[in-house]
Tab-separated table of C-alpha atoms in Angstrom:
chain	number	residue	atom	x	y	z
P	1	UNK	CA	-20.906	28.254	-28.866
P	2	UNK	CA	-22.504	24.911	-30.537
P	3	UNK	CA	-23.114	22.473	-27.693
P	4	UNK	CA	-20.186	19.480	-27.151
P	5	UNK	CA	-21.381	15.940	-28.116
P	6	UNK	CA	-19.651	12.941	-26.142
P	7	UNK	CA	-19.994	9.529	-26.892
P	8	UNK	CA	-22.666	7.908	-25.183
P	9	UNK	CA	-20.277	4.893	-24.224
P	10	UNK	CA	-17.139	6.502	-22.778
P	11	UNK	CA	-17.342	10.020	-22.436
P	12	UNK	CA	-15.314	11.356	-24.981
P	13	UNK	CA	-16.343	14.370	-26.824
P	14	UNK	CA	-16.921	13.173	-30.766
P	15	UNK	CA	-14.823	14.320	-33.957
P	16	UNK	CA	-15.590	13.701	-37.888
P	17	UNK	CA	-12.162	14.788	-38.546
P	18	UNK	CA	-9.501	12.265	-38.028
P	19	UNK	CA	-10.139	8.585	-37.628
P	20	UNK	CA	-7.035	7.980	-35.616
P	21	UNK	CA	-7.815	10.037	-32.911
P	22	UNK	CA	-9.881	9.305	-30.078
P	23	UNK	CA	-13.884	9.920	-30.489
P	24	UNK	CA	-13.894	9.324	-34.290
P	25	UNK	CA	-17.688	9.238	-35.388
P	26	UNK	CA	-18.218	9.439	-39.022
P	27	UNK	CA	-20.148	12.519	-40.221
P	28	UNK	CA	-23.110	10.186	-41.225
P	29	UNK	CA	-23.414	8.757	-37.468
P	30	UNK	CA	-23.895	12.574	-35.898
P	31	UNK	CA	-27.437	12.341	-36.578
P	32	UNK	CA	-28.038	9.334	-35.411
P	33	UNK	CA	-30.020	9.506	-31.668
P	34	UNK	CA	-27.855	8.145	-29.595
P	35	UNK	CA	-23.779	8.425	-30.969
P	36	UNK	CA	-21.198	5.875	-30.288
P	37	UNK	CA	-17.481	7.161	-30.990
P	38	UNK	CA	-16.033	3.922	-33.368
P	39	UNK	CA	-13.740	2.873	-30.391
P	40	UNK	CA	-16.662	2.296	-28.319
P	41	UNK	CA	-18.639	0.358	-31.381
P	42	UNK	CA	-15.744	-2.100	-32.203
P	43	UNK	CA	-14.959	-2.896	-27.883
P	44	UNK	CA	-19.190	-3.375	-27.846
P	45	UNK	CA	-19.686	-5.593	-31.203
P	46	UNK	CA	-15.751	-7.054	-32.462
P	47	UNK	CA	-14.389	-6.773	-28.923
P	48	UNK	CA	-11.651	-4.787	-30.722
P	49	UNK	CA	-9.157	-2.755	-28.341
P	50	UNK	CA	-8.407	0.126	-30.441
P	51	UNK	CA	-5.195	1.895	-28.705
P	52	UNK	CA	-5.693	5.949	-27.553
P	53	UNK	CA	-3.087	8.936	-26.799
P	54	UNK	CA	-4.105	8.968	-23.035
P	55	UNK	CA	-2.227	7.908	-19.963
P	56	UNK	CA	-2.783	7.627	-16.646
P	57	UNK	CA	-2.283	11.100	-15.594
P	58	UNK	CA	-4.914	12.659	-17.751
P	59	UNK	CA	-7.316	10.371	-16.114
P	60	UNK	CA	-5.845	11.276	-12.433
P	61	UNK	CA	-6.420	14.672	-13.296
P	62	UNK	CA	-9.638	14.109	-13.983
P	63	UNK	CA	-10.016	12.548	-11.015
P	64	UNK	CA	-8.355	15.118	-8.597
P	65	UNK	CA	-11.416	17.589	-9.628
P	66	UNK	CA	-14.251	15.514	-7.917
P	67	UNK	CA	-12.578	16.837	-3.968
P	68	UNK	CA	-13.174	20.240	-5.305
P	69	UNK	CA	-16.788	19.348	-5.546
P	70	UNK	CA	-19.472	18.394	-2.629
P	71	UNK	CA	-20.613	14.937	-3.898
P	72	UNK	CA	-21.152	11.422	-2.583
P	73	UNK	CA	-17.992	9.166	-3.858
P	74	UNK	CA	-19.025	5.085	-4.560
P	75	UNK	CA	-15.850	3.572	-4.544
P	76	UNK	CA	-15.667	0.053	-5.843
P	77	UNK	CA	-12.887	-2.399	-5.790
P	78	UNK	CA	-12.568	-5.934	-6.555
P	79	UNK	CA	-13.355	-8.411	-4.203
P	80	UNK	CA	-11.255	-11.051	-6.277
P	81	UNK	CA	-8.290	-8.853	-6.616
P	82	UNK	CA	-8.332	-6.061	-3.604
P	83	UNK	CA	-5.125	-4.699	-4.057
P	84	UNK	CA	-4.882	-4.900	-7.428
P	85	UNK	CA	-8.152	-2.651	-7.520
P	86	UNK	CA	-7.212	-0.183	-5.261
P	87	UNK	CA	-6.697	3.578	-6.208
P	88	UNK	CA	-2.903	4.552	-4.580
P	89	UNK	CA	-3.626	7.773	-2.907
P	90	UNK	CA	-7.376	7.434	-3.469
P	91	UNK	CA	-8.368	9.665	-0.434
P	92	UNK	CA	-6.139	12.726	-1.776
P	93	UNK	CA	-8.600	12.419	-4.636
P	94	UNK	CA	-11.689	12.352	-3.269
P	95	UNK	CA	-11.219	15.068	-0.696
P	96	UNK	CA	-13.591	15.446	2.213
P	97	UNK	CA	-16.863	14.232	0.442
P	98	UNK	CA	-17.948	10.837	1.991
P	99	UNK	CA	-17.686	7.727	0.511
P	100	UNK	CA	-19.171	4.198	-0.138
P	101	UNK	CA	-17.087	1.463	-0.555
P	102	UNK	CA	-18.258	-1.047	-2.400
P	103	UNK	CA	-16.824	-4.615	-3.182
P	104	UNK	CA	-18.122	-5.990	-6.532
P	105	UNK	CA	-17.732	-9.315	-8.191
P	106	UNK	CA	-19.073	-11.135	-5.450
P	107	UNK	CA	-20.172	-13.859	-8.163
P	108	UNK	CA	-16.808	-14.965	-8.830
P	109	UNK	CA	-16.481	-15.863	-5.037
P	110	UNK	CA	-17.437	-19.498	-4.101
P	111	UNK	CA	-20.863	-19.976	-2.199
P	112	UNK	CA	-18.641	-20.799	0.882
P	113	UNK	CA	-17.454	-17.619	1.191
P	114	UNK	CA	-18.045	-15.602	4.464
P	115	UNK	CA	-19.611	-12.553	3.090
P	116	UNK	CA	-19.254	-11.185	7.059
P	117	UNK	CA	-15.832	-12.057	7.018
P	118	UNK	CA	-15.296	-10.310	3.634
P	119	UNK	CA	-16.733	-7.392	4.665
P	120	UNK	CA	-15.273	-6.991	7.937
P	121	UNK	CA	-12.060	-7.567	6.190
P	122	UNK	CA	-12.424	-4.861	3.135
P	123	UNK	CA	-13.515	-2.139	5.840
P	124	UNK	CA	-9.841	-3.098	7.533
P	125	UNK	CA	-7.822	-2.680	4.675
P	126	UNK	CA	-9.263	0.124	3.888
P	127	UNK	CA	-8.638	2.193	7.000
P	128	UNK	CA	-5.382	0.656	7.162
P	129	UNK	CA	-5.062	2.175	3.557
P	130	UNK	CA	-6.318	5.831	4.946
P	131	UNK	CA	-9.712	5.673	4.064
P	132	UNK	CA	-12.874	5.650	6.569
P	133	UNK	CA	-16.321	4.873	4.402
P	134	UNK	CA	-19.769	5.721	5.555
P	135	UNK	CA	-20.478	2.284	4.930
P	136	UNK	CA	-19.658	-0.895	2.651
P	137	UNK	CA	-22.162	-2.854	0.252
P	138	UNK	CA	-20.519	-5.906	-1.719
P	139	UNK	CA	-22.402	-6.574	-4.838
P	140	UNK	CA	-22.377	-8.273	-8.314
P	141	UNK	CA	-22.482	-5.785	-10.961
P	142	UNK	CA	-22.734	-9.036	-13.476
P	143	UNK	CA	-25.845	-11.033	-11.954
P	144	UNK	CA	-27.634	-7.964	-10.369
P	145	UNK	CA	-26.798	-8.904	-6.361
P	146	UNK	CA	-26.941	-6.460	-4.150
P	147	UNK	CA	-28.004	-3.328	-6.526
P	148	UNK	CA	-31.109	-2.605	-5.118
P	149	UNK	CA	-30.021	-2.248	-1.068
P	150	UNK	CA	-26.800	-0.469	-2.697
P	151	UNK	CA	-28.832	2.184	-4.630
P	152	UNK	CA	-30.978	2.703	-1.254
P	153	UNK	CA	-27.432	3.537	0.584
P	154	UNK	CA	-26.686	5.910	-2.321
P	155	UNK	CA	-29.667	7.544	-1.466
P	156	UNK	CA	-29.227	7.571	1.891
P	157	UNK	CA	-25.672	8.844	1.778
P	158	UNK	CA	-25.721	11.365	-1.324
P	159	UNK	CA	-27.939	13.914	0.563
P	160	UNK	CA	-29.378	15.884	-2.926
P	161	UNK	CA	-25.888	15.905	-3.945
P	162	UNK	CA	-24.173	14.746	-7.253
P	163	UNK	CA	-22.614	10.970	-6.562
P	164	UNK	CA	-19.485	10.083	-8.410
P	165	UNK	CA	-18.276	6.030	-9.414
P	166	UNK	CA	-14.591	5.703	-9.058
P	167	UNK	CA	-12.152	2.551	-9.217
P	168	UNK	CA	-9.527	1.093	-11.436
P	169	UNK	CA	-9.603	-0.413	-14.457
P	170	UNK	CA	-11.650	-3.496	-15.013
P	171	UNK	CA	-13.393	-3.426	-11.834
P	172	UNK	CA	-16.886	-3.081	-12.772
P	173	UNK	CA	-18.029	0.439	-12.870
P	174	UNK	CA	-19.949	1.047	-15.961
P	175	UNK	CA	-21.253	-2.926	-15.413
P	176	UNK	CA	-22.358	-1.114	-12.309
P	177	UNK	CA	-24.474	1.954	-13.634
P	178	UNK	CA	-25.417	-0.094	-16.212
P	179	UNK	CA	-27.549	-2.547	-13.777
P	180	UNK	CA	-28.738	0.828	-12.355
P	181	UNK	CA	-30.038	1.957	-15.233
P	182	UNK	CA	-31.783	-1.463	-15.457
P	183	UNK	CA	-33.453	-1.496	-12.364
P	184	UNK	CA	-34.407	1.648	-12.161
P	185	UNK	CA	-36.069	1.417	-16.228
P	186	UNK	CA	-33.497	3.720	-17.233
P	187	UNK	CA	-33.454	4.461	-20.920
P	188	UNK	CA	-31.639	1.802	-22.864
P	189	UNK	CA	-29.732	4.998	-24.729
P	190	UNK	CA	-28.248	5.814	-20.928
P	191	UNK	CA	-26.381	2.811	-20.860
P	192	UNK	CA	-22.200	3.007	-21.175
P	193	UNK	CA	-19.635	0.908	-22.937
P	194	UNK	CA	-18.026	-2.043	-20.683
P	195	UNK	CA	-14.986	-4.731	-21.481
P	196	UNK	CA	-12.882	-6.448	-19.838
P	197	UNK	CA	-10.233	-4.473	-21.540
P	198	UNK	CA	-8.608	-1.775	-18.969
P	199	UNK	CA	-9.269	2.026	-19.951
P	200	UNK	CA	-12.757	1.791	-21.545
P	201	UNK	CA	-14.253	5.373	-19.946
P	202	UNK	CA	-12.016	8.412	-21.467
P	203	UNK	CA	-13.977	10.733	-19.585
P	204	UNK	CA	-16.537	11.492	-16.898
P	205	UNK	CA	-19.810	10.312	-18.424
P	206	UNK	CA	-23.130	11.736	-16.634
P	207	UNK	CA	-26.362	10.230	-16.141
P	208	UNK	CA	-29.271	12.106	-14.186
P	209	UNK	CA	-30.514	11.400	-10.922
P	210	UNK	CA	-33.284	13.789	-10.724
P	211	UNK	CA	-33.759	17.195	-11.915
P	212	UNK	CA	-30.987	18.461	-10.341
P	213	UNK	CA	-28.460	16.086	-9.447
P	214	UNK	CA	-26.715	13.542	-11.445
P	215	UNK	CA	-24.547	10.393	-11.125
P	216	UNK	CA	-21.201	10.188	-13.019
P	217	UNK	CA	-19.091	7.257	-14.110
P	218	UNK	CA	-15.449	7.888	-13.925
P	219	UNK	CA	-12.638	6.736	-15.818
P	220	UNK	CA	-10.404	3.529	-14.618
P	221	UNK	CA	-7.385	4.281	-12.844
P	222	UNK	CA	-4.522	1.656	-13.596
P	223	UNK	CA	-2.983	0.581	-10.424
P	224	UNK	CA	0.585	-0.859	-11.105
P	225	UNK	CA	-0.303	-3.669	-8.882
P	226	UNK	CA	-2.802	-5.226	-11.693
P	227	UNK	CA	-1.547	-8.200	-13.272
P	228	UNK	CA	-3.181	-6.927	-16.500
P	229	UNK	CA	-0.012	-4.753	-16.790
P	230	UNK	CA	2.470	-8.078	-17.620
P	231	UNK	CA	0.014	-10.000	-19.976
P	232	UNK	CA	-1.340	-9.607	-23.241
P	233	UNK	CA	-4.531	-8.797	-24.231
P	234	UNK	CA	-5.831	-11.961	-24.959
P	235	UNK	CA	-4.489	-13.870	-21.734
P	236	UNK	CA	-6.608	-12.054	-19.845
P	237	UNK	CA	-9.519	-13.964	-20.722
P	238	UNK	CA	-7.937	-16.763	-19.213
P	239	UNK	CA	-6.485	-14.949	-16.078
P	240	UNK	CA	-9.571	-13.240	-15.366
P	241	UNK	CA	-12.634	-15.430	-14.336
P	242	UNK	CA	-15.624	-14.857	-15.178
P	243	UNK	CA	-17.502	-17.280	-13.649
P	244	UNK	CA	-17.885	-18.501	-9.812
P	245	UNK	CA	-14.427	-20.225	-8.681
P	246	UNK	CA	-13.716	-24.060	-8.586
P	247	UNK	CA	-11.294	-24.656	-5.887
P	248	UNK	CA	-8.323	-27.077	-6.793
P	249	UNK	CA	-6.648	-28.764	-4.564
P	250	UNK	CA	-3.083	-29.793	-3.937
P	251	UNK	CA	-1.284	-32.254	-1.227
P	252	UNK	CA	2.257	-30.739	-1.420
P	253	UNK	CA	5.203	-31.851	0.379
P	254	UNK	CA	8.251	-30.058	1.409
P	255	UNK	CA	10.238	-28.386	-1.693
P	256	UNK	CA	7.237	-28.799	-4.054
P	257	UNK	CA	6.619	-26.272	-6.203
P	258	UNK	CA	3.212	-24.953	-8.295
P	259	UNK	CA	3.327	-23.047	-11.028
P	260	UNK	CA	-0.079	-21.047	-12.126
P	261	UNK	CA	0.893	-20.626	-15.934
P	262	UNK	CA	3.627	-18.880	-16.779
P	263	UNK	CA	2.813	-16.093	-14.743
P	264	UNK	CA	3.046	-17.118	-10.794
P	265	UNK	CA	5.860	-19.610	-9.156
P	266	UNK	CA	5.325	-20.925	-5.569
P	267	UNK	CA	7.245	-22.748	-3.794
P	268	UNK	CA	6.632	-24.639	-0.659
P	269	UNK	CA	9.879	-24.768	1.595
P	270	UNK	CA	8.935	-26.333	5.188
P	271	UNK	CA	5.996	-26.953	6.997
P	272	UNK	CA	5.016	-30.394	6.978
P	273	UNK	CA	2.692	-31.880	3.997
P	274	UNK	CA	-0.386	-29.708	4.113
P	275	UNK	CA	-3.231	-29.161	1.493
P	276	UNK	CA	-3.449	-25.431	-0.509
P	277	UNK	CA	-6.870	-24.908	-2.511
P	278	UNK	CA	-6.113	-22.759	-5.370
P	279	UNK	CA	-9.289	-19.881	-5.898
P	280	UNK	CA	-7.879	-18.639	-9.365
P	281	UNK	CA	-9.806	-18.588	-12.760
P	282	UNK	CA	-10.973	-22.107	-13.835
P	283	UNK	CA	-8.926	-21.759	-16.969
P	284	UNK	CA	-5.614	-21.032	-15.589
P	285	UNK	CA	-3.437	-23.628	-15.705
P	286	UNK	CA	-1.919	-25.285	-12.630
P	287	UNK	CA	1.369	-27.454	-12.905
P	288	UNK	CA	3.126	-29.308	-9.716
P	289	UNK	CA	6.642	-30.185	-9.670
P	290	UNK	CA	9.459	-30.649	-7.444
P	291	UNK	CA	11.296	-27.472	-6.601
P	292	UNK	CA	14.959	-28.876	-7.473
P	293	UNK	CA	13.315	-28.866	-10.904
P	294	UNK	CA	11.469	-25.689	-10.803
P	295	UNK	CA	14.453	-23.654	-12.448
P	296	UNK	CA	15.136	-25.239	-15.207
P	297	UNK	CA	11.346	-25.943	-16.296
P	298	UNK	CA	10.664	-22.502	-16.112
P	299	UNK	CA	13.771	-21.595	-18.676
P	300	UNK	CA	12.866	-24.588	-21.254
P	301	UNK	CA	8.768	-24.061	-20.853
P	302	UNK	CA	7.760	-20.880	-20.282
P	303	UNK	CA	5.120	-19.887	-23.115
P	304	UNK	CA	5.164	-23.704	-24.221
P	305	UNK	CA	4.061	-26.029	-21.046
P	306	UNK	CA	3.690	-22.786	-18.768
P	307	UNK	CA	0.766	-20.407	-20.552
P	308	UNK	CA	0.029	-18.067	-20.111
P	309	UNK	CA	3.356	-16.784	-19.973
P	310	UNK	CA	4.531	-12.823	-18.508
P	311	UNK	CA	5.129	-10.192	-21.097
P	312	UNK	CA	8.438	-10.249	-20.653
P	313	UNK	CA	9.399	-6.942	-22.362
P	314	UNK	CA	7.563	-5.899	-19.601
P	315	UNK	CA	8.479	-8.157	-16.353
P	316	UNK	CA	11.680	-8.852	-16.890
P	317	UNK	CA	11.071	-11.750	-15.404
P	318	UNK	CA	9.893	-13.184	-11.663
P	319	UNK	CA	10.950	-11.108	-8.510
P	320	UNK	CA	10.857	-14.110	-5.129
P	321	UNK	CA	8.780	-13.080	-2.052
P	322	UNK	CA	9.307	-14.428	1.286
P	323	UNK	CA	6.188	-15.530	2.999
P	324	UNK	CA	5.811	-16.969	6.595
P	325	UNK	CA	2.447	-17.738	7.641
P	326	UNK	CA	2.256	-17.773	11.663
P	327	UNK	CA	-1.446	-18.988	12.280
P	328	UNK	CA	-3.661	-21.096	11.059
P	329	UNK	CA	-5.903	-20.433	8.276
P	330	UNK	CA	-4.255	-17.732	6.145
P	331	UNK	CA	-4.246	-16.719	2.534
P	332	UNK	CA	-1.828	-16.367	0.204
P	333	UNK	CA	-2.589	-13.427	-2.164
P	334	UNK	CA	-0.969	-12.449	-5.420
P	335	UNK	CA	-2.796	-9.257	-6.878
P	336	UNK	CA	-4.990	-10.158	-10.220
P	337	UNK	CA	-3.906	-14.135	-9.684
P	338	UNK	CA	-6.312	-15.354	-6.853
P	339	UNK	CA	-5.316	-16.751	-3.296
P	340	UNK	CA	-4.111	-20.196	-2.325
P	341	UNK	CA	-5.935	-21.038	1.179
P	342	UNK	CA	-3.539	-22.648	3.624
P	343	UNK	CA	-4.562	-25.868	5.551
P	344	UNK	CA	-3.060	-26.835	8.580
P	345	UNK	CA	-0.876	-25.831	11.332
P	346	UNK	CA	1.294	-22.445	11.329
P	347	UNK	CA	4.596	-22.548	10.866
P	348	UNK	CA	4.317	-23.119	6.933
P	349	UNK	CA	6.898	-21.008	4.840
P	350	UNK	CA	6.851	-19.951	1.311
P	351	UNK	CA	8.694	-18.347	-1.882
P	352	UNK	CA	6.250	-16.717	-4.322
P	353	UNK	CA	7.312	-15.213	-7.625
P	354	UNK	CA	5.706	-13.175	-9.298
P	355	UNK	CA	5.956	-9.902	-12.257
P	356	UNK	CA	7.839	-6.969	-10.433
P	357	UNK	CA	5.194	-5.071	-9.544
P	358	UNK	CA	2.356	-7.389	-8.740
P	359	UNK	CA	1.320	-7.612	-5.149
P	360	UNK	CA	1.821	-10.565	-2.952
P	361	UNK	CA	0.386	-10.435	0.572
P	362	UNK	CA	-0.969	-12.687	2.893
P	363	UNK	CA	-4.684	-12.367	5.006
P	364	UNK	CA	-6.837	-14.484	7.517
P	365	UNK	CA	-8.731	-17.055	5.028
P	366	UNK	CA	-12.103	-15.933	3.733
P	367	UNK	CA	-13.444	-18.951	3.083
């Protein structure tokens, strides 16, 4: 049997035969040394987003083989968007091997950030969520902070065993291996596709460790919690930053209401005039306005004055969440959005809408 050739970028196993169908290479490509499937070459050079016949349940079968398997599991979510990046059911998945959670993105954050805080805070969530890791690392896949201590832990941890990287979509996995490979002096022909595009690994793709052992990038999981779900494509270069957070803030009143975009509503109901610092990307934009008015601006200006606006094919428009916050120094969260930091006494209330779907909680402030 001839030996199967994947694509060096996602995984997929190649094909000369049909163009339309995932792993394309033209016949001329196969003898090139290292082989890119032409999905993979237009997402690296045109930052094209050719579609593919897969779904999320071919990748979460995928997934469910790695608990059949002794391995070390490197579990990354984003520190920006938590539960956005979080894998429903991820411990079903991952079986009994240990894992290592790690929190990436940290260069989005703003220097003020407690990183103790942070930390303390992922490892709560994540029990609360059913897992229990060996140990947490948060890093910066983009700049390079934190790789080196993190690939000592994966040492540490792995025990001579095979070490898988699993997360959802966009959260920085193949960024990840990739700095790896860097530090490391991997071979440049090692290094895997990334985008900010969800879905960019079709299948595991391995890299070795040592002579027996070897790492292996995992395809993104989409977590219906992602706000990448109710935009298009090219909103999410404004939705998602890419570069270290510039608070904004707002005095509001009573019945004041702020609209991120088209995409978030909130409005303040009581509490006394209080400040809220928006962390969301520095392109979004922000609009104020008086809640008796918020209705009928969102009807006459959403996708003119309010951009970007919710697919709303798939939304169907803005579902209201109650939020109370009874202490002082609490975030409001809204999955793939950002947070708005509370100032001032408790007692404030809120109404936030957001996409069906997309996560709205509420934490002790990291900042």
């Amino acid at each position: 049997m001839s030996e199967v050739i994947t694509c060096a970028g996602c995984g997929i196993p190649v094909q000369s035969e049909n163009e339309l169908l995932p792993g394309y290479v033209p016949k001329a490509a196969l003898s090139r040394e290292v082989i890119t499937c032409q999905r993979c070459f237009r997402l690296t050079h045109y930052n094209e987003v050719p579609d593919v016949p897969y779904d999320n349940e071919d990748f979460l079968k995928l997934l469910k083989t790695i608990g059949e398997k002794k391995a070390l599991v490197v579990y990354l979510v984003d520190v920006f968007d938590f539960n956005g990046s979080w894998v429903p059911g991820i411990k079903t998945y991952i079986g009994k091997n240990d894992c290592l959670l790690v929190g990436n993105k940290l260069d989005i954050l703003p220097k003020s950030t407690n990183l103790h805080k942070l930390e303390m805070w992922l490892g709560k969530m994540s029990k609360s969520l059913g897992l229990n890791p060996v140990d947490i690392s948060l890093i910066s896949a983009e700049k390079g902070t934190g790789i080196e201590e993190l690939a000592e832990k994966i040492e540490t941890y792995r025990n001579d065993k095979d070490v898988y990287v699993v997360g959802c979509t966009n959260v920085g996995k193949s960024s990840f291996i990739n700095k790896l490979i860097d530090l490391f002096g991997g071979n440049e022909a090692l290094k895997i596709t990334t985008s900010r595009f969800p879905g960019t690994t079709l299948n595991f793709i391995d890299i070795p460790l040592d002579e027996t052992n070897t790492l292996y990038d995992t395809p993104g999981v989409m977590n219906p919690h992602q706000m990448a779900h109710f935009i298009d494509k090219e909103d999410l270069k404004v939705v998602m930053p890419k570069k270290e957070l510039k608070p904004k803030v707002y005095q509001l009143n009573e019945e004041q209401t702020l609209f991120f975009g088209g995409l978030v509503r909130v409005d303040y109901l009581s509490g006394g005039r209080r400040s809220l610092v928006c962390y969301v990307s520095n392109e979004l934009y922000i609009h104020r306005t008086k809640l008796e008015q918020a209705d009928d601006l969102l009807e006459r200006q959403l996708g003119d004055l309010l951009v970007p606006a919710y697919n709303q094919e798939v939304a169907k428009g803005l579902v209201p969440h109650s939020i109370s916050l009874g202490e002082e120094g609490m975030d409001l969260v809204i999955s793939g959005l950002g947070w708005l930091t509370v100032k001032g006494d408790k007692g404030a209330k809120f109404v936030v809408h957001a996409p069906k779907g997309v996560g709205v909680s509420k934490r002790p402030s990291i900042i």
